[in-house]
């Protein structure tokens, strides 16, 4: 089973979509992503079950 899954998240500042790899073995996780376009950091909160991303929330902080 593939547990690392790519999903698209959207920068809350400039709207740029970028692909992030999620490790779905963690059922609930949050981490900071630096936007590749405007370089501003934002928080990504994710809920998973192994092999599937259930929900992604983006928080500009
Ligand atoms: Zn951005």
PDB file of C-alpha atoms and ligand atoms in Angstrom:
ATOM      1  CA  UNK A   1       0.000   0.000   0.000  1.00  0.00           C
ATOM      2  CA  UNK A   2       1.181   3.456  -0.867  1.00  0.00           C
ATOM      3  CA  UNK A   3       1.279   5.508   2.327  1.00  0.00           C
ATOM      4  CA  UNK A   4       2.942   8.615   0.900  1.00  0.00           C
ATOM      5  CA  UNK A   5       0.326  10.407  -1.151  1.00  0.00           C
ATOM      6  CA  UNK A   6       0.683  13.633  -3.148  1.00  0.00           C
ATOM      7  CA  UNK A   7      -2.114  16.170  -2.688  1.00  0.00           C
ATOM      8  CA  UNK A   8      -2.534  19.706  -3.914  1.00  0.00           C
ATOM      9  CA  UNK A   9      -2.656  22.516  -1.380  1.00  0.00           C
ATOM     10  CA  UNK A  10      -3.355  26.143  -2.223  1.00  0.00           C
ATOM     11  CA  UNK A  11      -1.375  29.043  -0.801  1.00  0.00           C
ATOM     12  CA  UNK A  12      -3.757  31.241   1.251  1.00  0.00           C
ATOM     13  CA  UNK A  13      -1.788  34.358   0.278  1.00  0.00           C
ATOM     14  CA  UNK A  14      -1.324  34.194  -3.491  1.00  0.00           C
ATOM     15  CA  UNK A  15      -3.525  31.248  -4.501  1.00  0.00           C
ATOM     16  CA  UNK A  16      -0.695  29.211  -5.996  1.00  0.00           C
ATOM     17  CA  UNK A  17      -1.369  25.490  -5.913  1.00  0.00           C
ATOM     18  CA  UNK A  18       1.491  23.220  -5.058  1.00  0.00           C
ATOM     19  CA  UNK A  19       1.843  19.520  -4.553  1.00  0.00           C
ATOM     20  CA  UNK A  20       2.806  18.211  -1.137  1.00  0.00           C
ATOM     21  CA  UNK A  21       3.596  14.641  -0.177  1.00  0.00           C
ATOM     22  CA  UNK A  22       1.621  13.475   2.839  1.00  0.00           C
ATOM     23  CA  UNK A  23       2.682  10.595   5.016  1.00  0.00           C
ATOM     24  CA  UNK A  24      -0.669   8.980   5.751  1.00  0.00           C
ATOM     25  CA  UNK A  25       0.675   6.762   8.513  1.00  0.00           C
ATOM     26  CA  UNK A  26       0.191   9.803  10.762  1.00  0.00           C
ATOM     27  CA  UNK A  27      -3.570  10.067  11.246  1.00  0.00           C
ATOM     28  CA  UNK A  28      -3.400  13.721  12.182  1.00  0.00           C
ATOM     29  CA  UNK A  29      -0.543  16.051  11.398  1.00  0.00           C
ATOM     30  CA  UNK A  30       0.310  19.677  10.931  1.00  0.00           C
ATOM     31  CA  UNK A  31       3.362  21.235   9.381  1.00  0.00           C
ATOM     32  CA  UNK A  32       4.552  24.412   7.776  1.00  0.00           C
ATOM     33  CA  UNK A  33       4.900  24.790   4.011  1.00  0.00           C
ATOM     34  CA  UNK A  34       6.756  27.625   2.299  1.00  0.00           C
ATOM     35  CA  UNK A  35       4.938  28.752  -0.829  1.00  0.00           C
ATOM     36  CA  UNK A  36       7.165  28.308  -3.850  1.00  0.00           C
ATOM     37  CA  UNK A  37       5.741  31.431  -5.519  1.00  0.00           C
ATOM     38  CA  UNK A  38       5.423  34.095  -2.787  1.00  0.00           C
ATOM     39  CA  UNK A  39       7.702  32.299  -0.278  1.00  0.00           C
ATOM     40  CA  UNK A  40       5.353  32.957   2.645  1.00  0.00           C
ATOM     41  CA  UNK A  41       4.977  30.153   5.177  1.00  0.00           C
ATOM     42  CA  UNK A  42       1.577  28.735   5.994  1.00  0.00           C
ATOM     43  CA  UNK A  43       0.335  25.916   8.158  1.00  0.00           C
ATOM     44  CA  UNK A  44      -1.185  22.767   6.685  1.00  0.00           C
ATOM     45  CA  UNK A  45      -3.364  20.598   8.920  1.00  0.00           C
ATOM     46  CA  UNK A  46      -4.144  17.164   7.592  1.00  0.00           C
ATOM     47  CA  UNK A  47      -6.236  14.208   8.662  1.00  0.00           C
ATOM     48  CA  UNK A  48      -5.398  10.827   7.178  1.00  0.00           C
ATOM     49  CA  UNK A  49      -5.896   7.177   7.500  1.00  0.00           C
ATOM     50  CA  UNK A  50      -3.171   4.878   6.198  1.00  0.00           C
ATOM     51  CA  UNK A  51      -3.253   5.110   2.410  1.00  0.00           C
ATOM     52  CA  UNK A  52      -5.745   7.978   2.177  1.00  0.00           C
ATOM     53  CA  UNK A  53      -5.841  11.709   2.866  1.00  0.00           C
ATOM     54  CA  UNK A  54      -9.233  12.553   4.384  1.00  0.00           C
ATOM     55  CA  UNK A  55      -9.088  16.287   4.943  1.00  0.00           C
ATOM     56  CA  UNK A  56      -6.680  19.158   4.383  1.00  0.00           C
ATOM     57  CA  UNK A  57      -6.975  22.548   6.016  1.00  0.00           C
ATOM     58  CA  UNK A  58      -4.726  25.491   5.253  1.00  0.00           C
ATOM     59  CA  UNK A  59      -4.142  28.108   7.934  1.00  0.00           C
ATOM     60  CA  UNK A  60      -2.307  31.339   7.109  1.00  0.00           C
ATOM     61  CA  UNK A  61      -1.411  31.572  10.822  1.00  0.00           C
TER      62      UNK A  61
HETATM   63 ZN1  LIG B   1       1.943  32.003  -2.159  1.00  0.00          ZN
END
